[in-house]
C-alpha cells in the first residue's frame, strides 16, 4: 500500500514540522500528507501502522508547547484541508465540523443562525477546531462559559490498539445528556493527538449572547491588579471575561498599532459583564483594590478595539525577539501571589517578562522575551520558565491551563501528576496505542 500525493519537498516539510513553541526540539519527518476526508486519514494510519511510521497530526500550527512538532521519520498529517462545517442544527443547538475548520470561521457560520460557539482562544482567527480539541483550548470567555471540552459532544477518531489501526471510531452523542459507557470523548479532548486522529467533531452551541458591558481598570502595579481579580472572585461576581495585560504588553501593542493606550498604566484589567450588577460590581472591586481609574462602556466598537489589543499582545511581543510562552494556572485566590513570584523570578534571572492572563480563572501567560541570537539569555529564560512552573505547583496550580503539555511541559507534568497517576496515564497510552504511533513523545 502506498499513499498518494505525499509531500517530500524539504522546504515545505520544514514549515509543517513545528508549531510556534520557541526552542522546542523538532525532528525531520519522512513526509507530510494532507487528507481531505476520514477515508484519507484511515488509509494513512493503516500505511503507517504497517510500516512502523510515527504519525504527528497538526492543524494551523499555532500551538505554543511543541505538541505538533515532528519526530524523526514521522508522517506529518496536515488536517487543514479538512475544513468543512458539515452541519448546523438550530433545533438542537449543535454543529458538526471537520478538524481543519478555523475557530472564527465557525463562529461566523453559526452566528448567521443566531447561535454562538463560546471557546475563543486568542489565536481564534487562525487556530483550528481540531487543534483546540487537541489542547482543550480555553480563551477569553472560558471564565463563565467554559473551555473546549465543555462544548464537545462527540468525536470521530481514527484509532488503533483495541481496534485495527485505521478504524474510525465514533465516541459521544448528539443529545444534551448521555452517560453510556466510559467518557472516552472527554479523554480524547486534550490528549494532543497521542491517542488517535480526530476527523469529525460534534459541538454544543449556545444562543447568541446579548449585549455585554465592558469594564476597564488601570492599575499602578501588577500585584494591585491581581488583588482586584481576587476581590472580584470573593464578591461572587461572574464576568464573562476578565483579562490582565501588563505594561510591557500594552507598550508592545501601542508601539506596533498606535491605539492610543495610556502610557502611565502599569497593568490593565479588561472585563466583559453580561449583567448590570456584575458590571457595577467589577467597577467597585477595581476601585477598592486601588485602580488609578475605571471605565464602563456598552459601546461594542470600543469594546472590540480593547479586546483586539488583548489579542494582539503575542504577535506584538514576537516582533521584539524570541518569545518563550508560559501557561500556568493557579487557584484564583493565589493570582496576586503568583504575579509577585513572576516578577521576582524575572528579576532574579535577569529575564524580561511580559504578562497577560485570563486572570479571572487564574490562567497566567508570562511571556519571556530574549534578544535574538543571545544564548546566555536563552538559558536564563529557560531557567526562569522552569521556576515559574515550580512556583505554580507550590501554590496548588497546574503546569498548563490550555496550551497543552507538548514537549515543553513533560517534566513539569510528571512532577504535577506524581508516579501513581503518571503510571495510569502511561497504561492508557499503551492500551489505546500499543505501537506508540500517535504523536510519540508528547504529553
CSV table of C-alpha atoms in Angstrom, one decimal:
chain,number,residue,atom,x,y,z
A,1,UNK,CA,0.0,0.0,0.0
A,2,UNK,CA,1.3,3.4,-0.9
A,3,UNK,CA,-0.1,6.9,-0.1
A,4,UNK,CA,-0.8,9.3,-3.0
A,5,UNK,CA,0.3,12.9,-3.1
A,6,UNK,CA,2.9,12.7,-0.4
A,7,UNK,CA,4.8,16.0,0.4
A,8,UNK,CA,8.6,15.4,0.4
A,9,UNK,CA,9.9,18.9,-0.6
A,10,UNK,CA,12.3,19.8,2.2
A,11,UNK,CA,11.2,23.5,2.4
A,12,UNK,CA,7.6,22.6,2.7
A,13,UNK,CA,8.3,19.9,5.2
A,14,UNK,CA,10.3,22.4,7.3
A,15,UNK,CA,7.2,24.7,7.5
A,16,UNK,CA,5.0,21.8,8.5
A,17,UNK,CA,7.3,20.3,11.1
A,18,UNK,CA,6.8,22.6,14.1
A,19,UNK,CA,4.3,24.9,15.9
A,20,UNK,CA,5.2,28.2,17.5
A,21,UNK,CA,6.8,26.9,20.7
A,22,UNK,CA,10.2,28.6,21.0
A,23,UNK,CA,13.2,26.2,21.3
A,24,UNK,CA,11.1,23.0,21.4
A,25,UNK,CA,13.0,20.3,19.6
A,26,UNK,CA,11.9,19.4,16.0
A,27,UNK,CA,12.6,16.2,14.2
A,28,UNK,CA,12.9,15.5,10.4
A,29,UNK,CA,9.8,13.9,9.0
A,30,UNK,CA,9.7,11.2,6.4
A,31,UNK,CA,6.9,13.0,4.5
A,32,UNK,CA,3.7,15.0,5.0
A,33,UNK,CA,0.2,14.2,3.8
A,34,UNK,CA,-2.9,16.5,3.5
A,35,UNK,CA,-6.0,14.3,3.9
A,36,UNK,CA,-9.3,15.7,2.7
A,37,UNK,CA,-11.6,13.0,4.3
A,38,UNK,CA,-11.8,10.5,7.0
A,39,UNK,CA,-11.1,7.8,4.5
A,40,UNK,CA,-7.8,9.5,3.6
A,41,UNK,CA,-6.8,9.6,7.3
A,42,UNK,CA,-7.7,5.9,7.7
A,43,UNK,CA,-5.5,5.0,4.7
A,44,UNK,CA,-2.6,7.0,6.1
A,45,UNK,CA,-2.9,5.4,9.6
A,46,UNK,CA,-3.1,1.9,8.1
A,47,UNK,CA,0.0,2.6,6.0
A,48,UNK,CA,1.9,3.9,9.0
A,49,UNK,CA,0.9,1.0,11.2
A,50,UNK,CA,2.1,-1.5,8.6
A,51,UNK,CA,5.4,0.3,8.2
A,52,UNK,CA,6.0,1.4,11.8
A,53,UNK,CA,6.0,5.1,10.9
A,54,UNK,CA,5.1,7.6,13.6
A,55,UNK,CA,2.1,9.9,13.0
A,56,UNK,CA,2.1,13.6,14.0
A,57,UNK,CA,-1.2,15.4,13.4
A,58,UNK,CA,-1.3,19.1,13.0
A,59,UNK,CA,-3.8,21.9,12.3
A,60,UNK,CA,-2.8,25.5,11.8
A,61,UNK,CA,0.5,25.2,13.8
A,62,UNK,CA,-0.5,27.9,16.3
A,63,UNK,CA,0.3,25.8,19.3
A,64,UNK,CA,2.8,27.0,21.9
A,65,UNK,CA,4.0,23.8,23.5
A,66,UNK,CA,5.6,21.8,20.7
A,67,UNK,CA,2.7,19.4,20.5
A,68,UNK,CA,2.7,19.5,16.7
A,69,UNK,CA,6.4,19.2,16.3
A,70,UNK,CA,7.7,16.4,14.0
A,71,UNK,CA,9.7,13.5,15.3
A,72,UNK,CA,12.4,11.8,13.1
A,73,UNK,CA,10.9,9.6,10.4
A,74,UNK,CA,7.3,10.5,11.0
A,75,UNK,CA,4.4,11.3,8.7
A,76,UNK,CA,3.0,14.8,9.4
A,77,UNK,CA,-0.8,14.7,8.9
A,78,UNK,CA,-1.8,18.3,8.0
A,79,UNK,CA,-5.5,18.3,8.6
A,80,UNK,CA,-6.0,21.9,7.5
A,81,UNK,CA,-7.8,20.9,4.3
A,82,UNK,CA,-10.5,19.0,6.2
A,83,UNK,CA,-12.2,22.4,6.8
A,84,UNK,CA,-15.9,21.9,6.2
A,85,UNK,CA,-18.7,22.8,8.5
A,86,UNK,CA,-20.8,19.7,7.9
A,87,UNK,CA,-24.0,20.6,9.8
A,88,UNK,CA,-25.6,23.4,11.9
A,89,UNK,CA,-28.6,22.1,13.8
A,90,UNK,CA,-30.6,25.1,15.1
A,91,UNK,CA,-33.2,23.0,16.8
A,92,UNK,CA,-30.7,21.0,18.9
A,93,UNK,CA,-28.0,23.7,19.2
A,94,UNK,CA,-25.2,21.8,17.7
A,95,UNK,CA,-22.7,21.8,14.8
A,96,UNK,CA,-20.7,19.1,13.2
A,97,UNK,CA,-17.3,20.1,11.8
A,98,UNK,CA,-14.1,18.7,10.4
A,99,UNK,CA,-10.9,19.4,12.4
A,100,UNK,CA,-9.5,22.0,10.0
A,101,UNK,CA,-12.3,24.5,10.5
A,102,UNK,CA,-10.9,27.8,11.8
A,103,UNK,CA,-12.4,28.8,15.1
A,104,UNK,CA,-13.5,32.3,13.9
A,105,UNK,CA,-15.0,30.8,10.7
A,106,UNK,CA,-17.2,28.5,12.8
A,107,UNK,CA,-18.3,31.5,15.0
A,108,UNK,CA,-19.3,33.4,11.8
A,109,UNK,CA,-21.1,30.4,10.4
A,110,UNK,CA,-23.2,29.7,13.5
A,111,UNK,CA,-23.8,33.5,14.1
A,112,UNK,CA,-25.7,33.6,10.8
A,113,UNK,CA,-28.2,31.2,12.5
A,114,UNK,CA,-28.4,33.3,15.7
A,115,UNK,CA,-26.1,30.9,17.6
A,116,UNK,CA,-22.7,31.1,19.4
A,117,UNK,CA,-19.7,28.9,19.9
A,118,UNK,CA,-18.1,30.3,23.0
A,119,UNK,CA,-14.5,28.9,23.2
A,120,UNK,CA,-12.3,31.7,21.9
A,121,UNK,CA,-8.5,31.3,22.3
A,122,UNK,CA,-6.5,34.4,21.4
A,123,UNK,CA,-5.5,32.6,18.3
A,124,UNK,CA,-9.1,32.2,17.2
A,125,UNK,CA,-8.6,34.0,13.8
A,126,UNK,CA,-6.1,31.3,12.8
A,127,UNK,CA,-6.3,28.2,15.1
A,128,UNK,CA,-8.5,25.2,14.1
A,129,UNK,CA,-11.2,23.4,16.0
A,130,UNK,CA,-9.1,20.2,15.8
A,131,UNK,CA,-6.2,21.9,17.4
A,132,UNK,CA,-8.5,23.5,20.0
A,133,UNK,CA,-9.8,20.0,20.8
A,134,UNK,CA,-6.2,18.6,21.0
A,135,UNK,CA,-5.2,21.0,23.7
A,136,UNK,CA,-8.6,21.6,25.3
A,137,UNK,CA,-8.2,25.3,24.4
A,138,UNK,CA,-9.9,27.9,26.6
A,139,UNK,CA,-9.7,31.6,25.8
A,140,UNK,CA,-11.2,34.9,27.0
A,141,UNK,CA,-14.7,33.7,27.6
A,142,UNK,CA,-14.0,30.4,29.4
A,143,UNK,CA,-14.2,32.1,32.8
A,144,UNK,CA,-18.0,32.0,32.6
A,145,UNK,CA,-18.8,29.8,29.6
A,146,UNK,CA,-16.2,27.0,29.8
A,147,UNK,CA,-13.4,25.6,27.7
A,148,UNK,CA,-13.5,23.4,24.6
A,149,UNK,CA,-14.2,20.2,26.5
A,150,UNK,CA,-17.5,21.7,27.7
A,151,UNK,CA,-18.7,22.0,24.1
A,152,UNK,CA,-17.6,18.7,22.6
A,153,UNK,CA,-20.5,16.3,22.5
A,154,UNK,CA,-18.9,13.7,20.2
A,155,UNK,CA,-15.9,12.8,18.1
A,156,UNK,CA,-15.0,10.6,15.2
A,157,UNK,CA,-11.4,9.4,15.8
A,158,UNK,CA,-9.2,7.2,13.7
A,159,UNK,CA,-7.6,4.9,16.2
A,160,UNK,CA,-5.7,1.6,16.8
A,161,UNK,CA,-4.9,-0.7,19.7
A,162,UNK,CA,-8.2,-2.4,20.8
A,163,UNK,CA,-9.4,-2.0,17.2
A,164,UNK,CA,-7.4,-2.4,14.0
A,165,UNK,CA,-5.2,0.6,13.3
A,166,UNK,CA,-7.1,2.8,10.8
A,167,UNK,CA,-10.5,2.2,12.3
A,168,UNK,CA,-12.8,5.2,12.5
A,169,UNK,CA,-14.4,5.1,16.0
A,170,UNK,CA,-17.4,7.2,16.9
A,171,UNK,CA,-17.5,8.5,20.5
A,172,UNK,CA,-20.0,10.5,22.4
A,173,UNK,CA,-23.5,11.5,21.4
A,174,UNK,CA,-25.7,14.3,19.9
A,175,UNK,CA,-28.0,14.5,22.9
A,176,UNK,CA,-27.9,17.0,25.8
A,177,UNK,CA,-27.4,14.1,28.2
A,178,UNK,CA,-25.5,10.8,27.7
A,179,UNK,CA,-23.7,8.5,30.1
A,180,UNK,CA,-23.5,5.3,28.2
A,181,UNK,CA,-20.0,3.8,28.9
A,182,UNK,CA,-16.8,5.5,29.9
A,183,UNK,CA,-16.5,9.1,28.8
A,184,UNK,CA,-14.0,8.5,26.0
A,185,UNK,CA,-14.9,11.8,24.4
A,186,UNK,CA,-13.5,13.8,27.3
A,187,UNK,CA,-10.5,11.5,27.4
A,188,UNK,CA,-9.6,12.4,23.8
A,189,UNK,CA,-10.1,16.1,24.3
A,190,UNK,CA,-6.8,17.5,25.5
A,191,UNK,CA,-4.9,14.3,24.5
A,192,UNK,CA,-2.8,16.2,21.9
A,193,UNK,CA,-3.1,13.6,19.2
A,194,UNK,CA,-1.5,10.9,21.3
A,195,UNK,CA,-4.5,8.5,21.2
A,196,UNK,CA,-5.7,8.9,17.6
A,197,UNK,CA,-6.5,11.4,14.9
A,198,UNK,CA,-9.7,13.3,15.3
A,199,UNK,CA,-11.6,13.6,11.9
A,200,UNK,CA,-15.0,15.0,13.0
A,201,UNK,CA,-16.3,16.9,15.9
A,202,UNK,CA,-19.8,17.4,17.2
A,203,UNK,CA,-20.1,20.6,19.2
A,204,UNK,CA,-22.6,22.1,21.6
A,205,UNK,CA,-23.7,25.6,20.7
A,206,UNK,CA,-25.5,28.4,22.7
A,207,UNK,CA,-27.9,31.1,21.6
A,208,UNK,CA,-26.2,34.3,20.6
A,209,UNK,CA,-25.2,36.4,23.6
A,210,UNK,CA,-27.0,39.6,24.4
A,211,UNK,CA,-25.2,42.9,24.6
A,212,UNK,CA,-22.4,43.0,27.1
A,213,UNK,CA,-20.9,45.8,29.1
A,214,UNK,CA,-17.1,46.3,29.1
A,215,UNK,CA,-15.3,47.4,32.3
A,216,UNK,CA,-11.7,48.6,32.2
A,217,UNK,CA,-9.4,49.3,35.1
A,218,UNK,CA,-5.9,50.8,35.1
A,219,UNK,CA,-3.5,50.0,38.0
A,220,UNK,CA,-0.2,51.3,39.2
A,221,UNK,CA,1.2,47.8,39.6
A,222,UNK,CA,0.7,44.2,38.6
A,223,UNK,CA,0.1,42.9,42.1
A,224,UNK,CA,-2.6,45.6,42.6
A,225,UNK,CA,-4.4,44.3,39.5
A,226,UNK,CA,-4.1,40.7,40.9
A,227,UNK,CA,-5.8,41.9,44.2
A,228,UNK,CA,-8.6,43.3,42.1
A,229,UNK,CA,-9.1,39.9,40.5
A,230,UNK,CA,-9.1,38.1,43.8
A,231,UNK,CA,-11.6,40.7,45.2
A,232,UNK,CA,-13.9,40.1,42.2
A,233,UNK,CA,-13.9,36.4,43.0
A,234,UNK,CA,-14.6,36.9,46.7
A,235,UNK,CA,-17.6,39.1,45.9
A,236,UNK,CA,-19.1,36.3,43.8
A,237,UNK,CA,-19.0,38.3,40.5
A,238,UNK,CA,-19.4,36.3,37.3
A,239,UNK,CA,-17.8,38.3,34.4
A,240,UNK,CA,-17.9,36.6,31.0
A,241,UNK,CA,-14.2,37.6,30.7
A,242,UNK,CA,-11.6,39.1,33.0
A,243,UNK,CA,-8.2,39.7,31.3
A,244,UNK,CA,-5.0,41.1,32.7
A,245,UNK,CA,-2.4,42.9,30.5
A,246,UNK,CA,0.8,44.3,31.9
A,247,UNK,CA,2.8,47.4,30.9
A,248,UNK,CA,5.2,45.5,28.6
A,249,UNK,CA,2.4,44.0,26.7
A,250,UNK,CA,0.5,47.3,26.4
A,251,UNK,CA,3.6,49.1,25.2
A,252,UNK,CA,4.4,46.5,22.6
A,253,UNK,CA,0.9,46.7,21.1
A,254,UNK,CA,1.0,50.5,21.2
A,255,UNK,CA,4.4,50.7,19.5
A,256,UNK,CA,3.1,48.4,16.8
A,257,UNK,CA,-0.5,49.5,16.2
A,258,UNK,CA,-0.7,53.0,17.8
A,259,UNK,CA,-4.0,52.5,19.5
A,260,UNK,CA,-3.6,55.4,22.0
A,261,UNK,CA,-3.1,53.3,25.1
A,262,UNK,CA,-2.4,55.4,28.2
A,263,UNK,CA,1.4,55.4,28.8
A,264,UNK,CA,1.1,55.7,32.6
A,265,UNK,CA,-0.7,52.4,33.1
A,266,UNK,CA,1.4,49.5,34.6
A,267,UNK,CA,-1.4,47.0,34.4
A,268,UNK,CA,-4.8,46.9,32.9
A,269,UNK,CA,-7.8,44.7,33.7
A,270,UNK,CA,-10.3,44.2,30.9
A,271,UNK,CA,-13.7,42.6,31.6
A,272,UNK,CA,-16.9,41.8,29.9
A,273,UNK,CA,-20.1,41.5,32.0
A,274,UNK,CA,-23.5,40.1,31.0
A,275,UNK,CA,-25.5,41.9,33.7
A,276,UNK,CA,-25.5,45.5,35.0
A,277,UNK,CA,-25.0,44.0,38.5
A,278,UNK,CA,-21.8,42.3,37.5
A,279,UNK,CA,-20.6,45.4,35.7
A,280,UNK,CA,-21.2,47.6,38.8
A,281,UNK,CA,-19.6,45.0,41.0
A,282,UNK,CA,-16.4,45.0,38.8
A,283,UNK,CA,-16.2,48.8,38.9
A,284,UNK,CA,-16.4,48.7,42.7
A,285,UNK,CA,-13.9,45.8,43.0
A,286,UNK,CA,-11.4,47.6,40.8
A,287,UNK,CA,-11.8,50.9,42.6
A,288,UNK,CA,-11.5,49.3,46.1
A,289,UNK,CA,-8.3,47.5,45.0
A,290,UNK,CA,-6.7,50.8,44.2
A,291,UNK,CA,-7.3,51.3,40.5
A,292,UNK,CA,-6.0,54.6,39.1
A,293,UNK,CA,-9.2,54.8,37.1
A,294,UNK,CA,-12.1,52.6,35.9
A,295,UNK,CA,-14.4,53.0,32.9
A,296,UNK,CA,-17.6,51.2,31.9
A,297,UNK,CA,-18.9,51.1,28.4
A,298,UNK,CA,-21.6,49.4,26.3
A,299,UNK,CA,-20.2,50.7,23.0
A,300,UNK,CA,-19.5,47.5,21.1
A,301,UNK,CA,-17.0,49.1,18.7
A,302,UNK,CA,-14.9,50.5,21.6
A,303,UNK,CA,-15.1,47.1,23.4
A,304,UNK,CA,-13.9,45.2,20.4
A,305,UNK,CA,-11.0,47.6,20.0
A,306,UNK,CA,-9.9,46.9,23.5
A,307,UNK,CA,-10.2,43.2,23.2
A,308,UNK,CA,-8.4,43.4,19.8
A,309,UNK,CA,-5.5,44.9,21.7
A,310,UNK,CA,-5.5,42.0,24.1
A,311,UNK,CA,-5.4,39.5,21.2
A,312,UNK,CA,-2.5,41.4,19.5
A,313,UNK,CA,-0.2,41.1,22.5
A,314,UNK,CA,1.5,37.8,21.4
A,315,UNK,CA,2.3,38.9,17.8
A,316,UNK,CA,3.3,42.4,19.1
A,317,UNK,CA,5.8,40.9,21.5
A,318,UNK,CA,7.1,38.4,18.9
A,319,UNK,CA,8.5,41.4,17.0
A,320,UNK,CA,10.9,42.1,19.9
A,321,UNK,CA,12.7,38.7,19.8
A,322,UNK,CA,12.3,35.0,20.5
A,323,UNK,CA,9.3,34.5,22.9
A,324,UNK,CA,9.0,31.6,25.4
A,325,UNK,CA,5.4,31.5,26.4
A,326,UNK,CA,4.3,30.1,29.8
A,327,UNK,CA,0.8,28.8,30.6
A,328,UNK,CA,0.4,28.1,34.3
A,329,UNK,CA,-2.8,28.1,36.2
A,330,UNK,CA,-3.3,28.7,39.9
A,331,UNK,CA,-6.3,29.0,42.2
A,332,UNK,CA,-7.9,32.4,41.7
A,333,UNK,CA,-7.1,33.5,45.2
A,334,UNK,CA,-3.4,32.9,44.5
A,335,UNK,CA,-3.2,35.2,41.5
A,336,UNK,CA,-1.6,38.1,43.4
A,337,UNK,CA,1.0,35.8,44.9
A,338,UNK,CA,1.7,34.2,41.5
A,339,UNK,CA,2.1,37.6,39.8
A,340,UNK,CA,4.5,38.7,42.6
A,341,UNK,CA,6.6,35.5,42.1
A,342,UNK,CA,6.7,36.0,38.3
A,343,UNK,CA,8.2,39.5,38.9
A,344,UNK,CA,10.7,38.1,41.4
A,345,UNK,CA,11.7,35.3,39.0
A,346,UNK,CA,12.3,37.7,36.1
A,347,UNK,CA,14.4,40.0,38.3
A,348,UNK,CA,16.4,37.1,39.7
A,349,UNK,CA,17.3,35.6,36.3
A,350,UNK,CA,17.6,38.9,34.6
A,351,UNK,CA,14.9,38.0,32.1
A,352,UNK,CA,12.4,40.4,30.6
A,353,UNK,CA,8.9,39.0,31.3
A,354,UNK,CA,5.7,40.4,30.0
A,355,UNK,CA,2.4,39.0,31.4
A,356,UNK,CA,-1.0,38.6,30.0
A,357,UNK,CA,-3.6,36.4,31.8
A,358,UNK,CA,-7.1,35.0,31.8
A,359,UNK,CA,-6.9,36.4,35.3
A,360,UNK,CA,-10.5,35.6,36.3
A,361,UNK,CA,-9.7,31.8,36.2
A,362,UNK,CA,-6.1,32.0,37.4
A,363,UNK,CA,-4.6,31.2,34.0
A,364,UNK,CA,-1.4,33.2,33.6
A,365,UNK,CA,0.7,33.6,30.4
A,366,UNK,CA,4.1,35.1,31.4
A,367,UNK,CA,6.0,35.8,28.1
A,368,UNK,CA,9.7,35.6,28.4
A,369,UNK,CA,11.5,37.8,25.8
A,370,UNK,CA,15.1,37.3,24.8
A,371,UNK,CA,17.3,39.1,22.4
A,372,UNK,CA,17.8,37.3,19.1
A,373,UNK,CA,20.9,35.1,19.0
A,374,UNK,CA,21.8,35.5,22.7
A,375,UNK,CA,22.5,32.0,24.0
A,376,UNK,CA,23.0,33.2,27.6
A,377,UNK,CA,19.6,35.0,27.6
A,378,UNK,CA,18.0,31.8,26.2
A,379,UNK,CA,19.4,29.7,29.0
A,380,UNK,CA,18.3,32.3,31.6
A,381,UNK,CA,14.8,32.3,30.1
A,382,UNK,CA,14.6,28.5,30.2
A,383,UNK,CA,15.7,28.5,33.9
A,384,UNK,CA,13.0,31.2,34.6
A,385,UNK,CA,10.5,29.1,32.7
A,386,UNK,CA,11.1,26.1,35.0
A,387,UNK,CA,11.0,28.3,38.1
A,388,UNK,CA,7.6,29.7,37.1
A,389,UNK,CA,6.3,26.1,36.8
A,390,UNK,CA,7.6,25.2,40.2
A,391,UNK,CA,6.0,28.4,41.7
A,392,UNK,CA,2.7,27.5,40.2
A,393,UNK,CA,2.8,24.0,41.6
A,394,UNK,CA,3.8,25.3,45.0
A,395,UNK,CA,0.7,27.5,45.0
A,396,UNK,CA,-1.5,24.5,44.2
A,397,UNK,CA,-1.7,25.1,40.5
A,398,UNK,CA,-1.0,23.2,37.3
A,399,UNK,CA,1.7,23.4,34.6
A,400,UNK,CA,-0.7,24.1,31.8
A,401,UNK,CA,-4.1,25.6,31.7
A,402,UNK,CA,-4.8,25.4,27.9
A,403,UNK,CA,-1.7,25.3,25.8
A,404,UNK,CA,-1.0,21.6,26.4
A,405,UNK,CA,2.0,19.6,27.6
A,406,UNK,CA,3.6,19.0,24.2
A,407,UNK,CA,7.4,18.9,24.6
A,408,UNK,CA,7.9,21.9,26.8
A,409,UNK,CA,5.9,20.7,29.9
A,410,UNK,CA,6.7,17.0,30.0
A,411,UNK,CA,8.9,17.2,33.1
A,412,UNK,CA,6.6,19.6,34.8
A,413,UNK,CA,3.6,17.3,34.1
A,414,UNK,CA,5.4,14.3,35.7
A,415,UNK,CA,6.1,16.4,38.8
A,416,UNK,CA,2.5,17.5,39.0
A,417,UNK,CA,0.9,14.1,38.5
A,418,UNK,CA,3.2,12.1,40.7
A,419,UNK,CA,4.2,8.5,40.0
A,420,UNK,CA,0.9,6.8,40.5
A,421,UNK,CA,-1.2,9.0,38.3
A,422,UNK,CA,1.6,9.0,35.7
A,423,UNK,CA,1.6,5.2,35.6
A,424,UNK,CA,-2.2,5.2,34.9
A,425,UNK,CA,-1.6,7.7,32.1
A,426,UNK,CA,1.1,5.5,30.6
A,427,UNK,CA,-1.2,2.5,30.8
A,428,UNK,CA,-3.9,4.3,28.9
A,429,UNK,CA,-1.5,5.2,26.2
A,430,UNK,CA,-0.2,1.6,25.9
A,431,UNK,CA,-3.7,0.2,25.7
A,432,UNK,CA,-5.1,2.6,23.1
A,433,UNK,CA,-1.9,2.9,21.1
A,434,UNK,CA,0.3,-0.1,21.7
A,435,UNK,CA,2.5,0.6,18.7
A,436,UNK,CA,3.1,4.2,20.1
A,437,UNK,CA,2.5,5.6,16.6
A,438,UNK,CA,0.3,8.6,17.5
A,439,UNK,CA,2.4,11.7,18.3
A,440,UNK,CA,5.1,9.8,20.3
A,441,UNK,CA,7.0,11.6,23.0
A,442,UNK,CA,4.3,14.2,23.6
A,443,UNK,CA,2.1,14.8,26.6
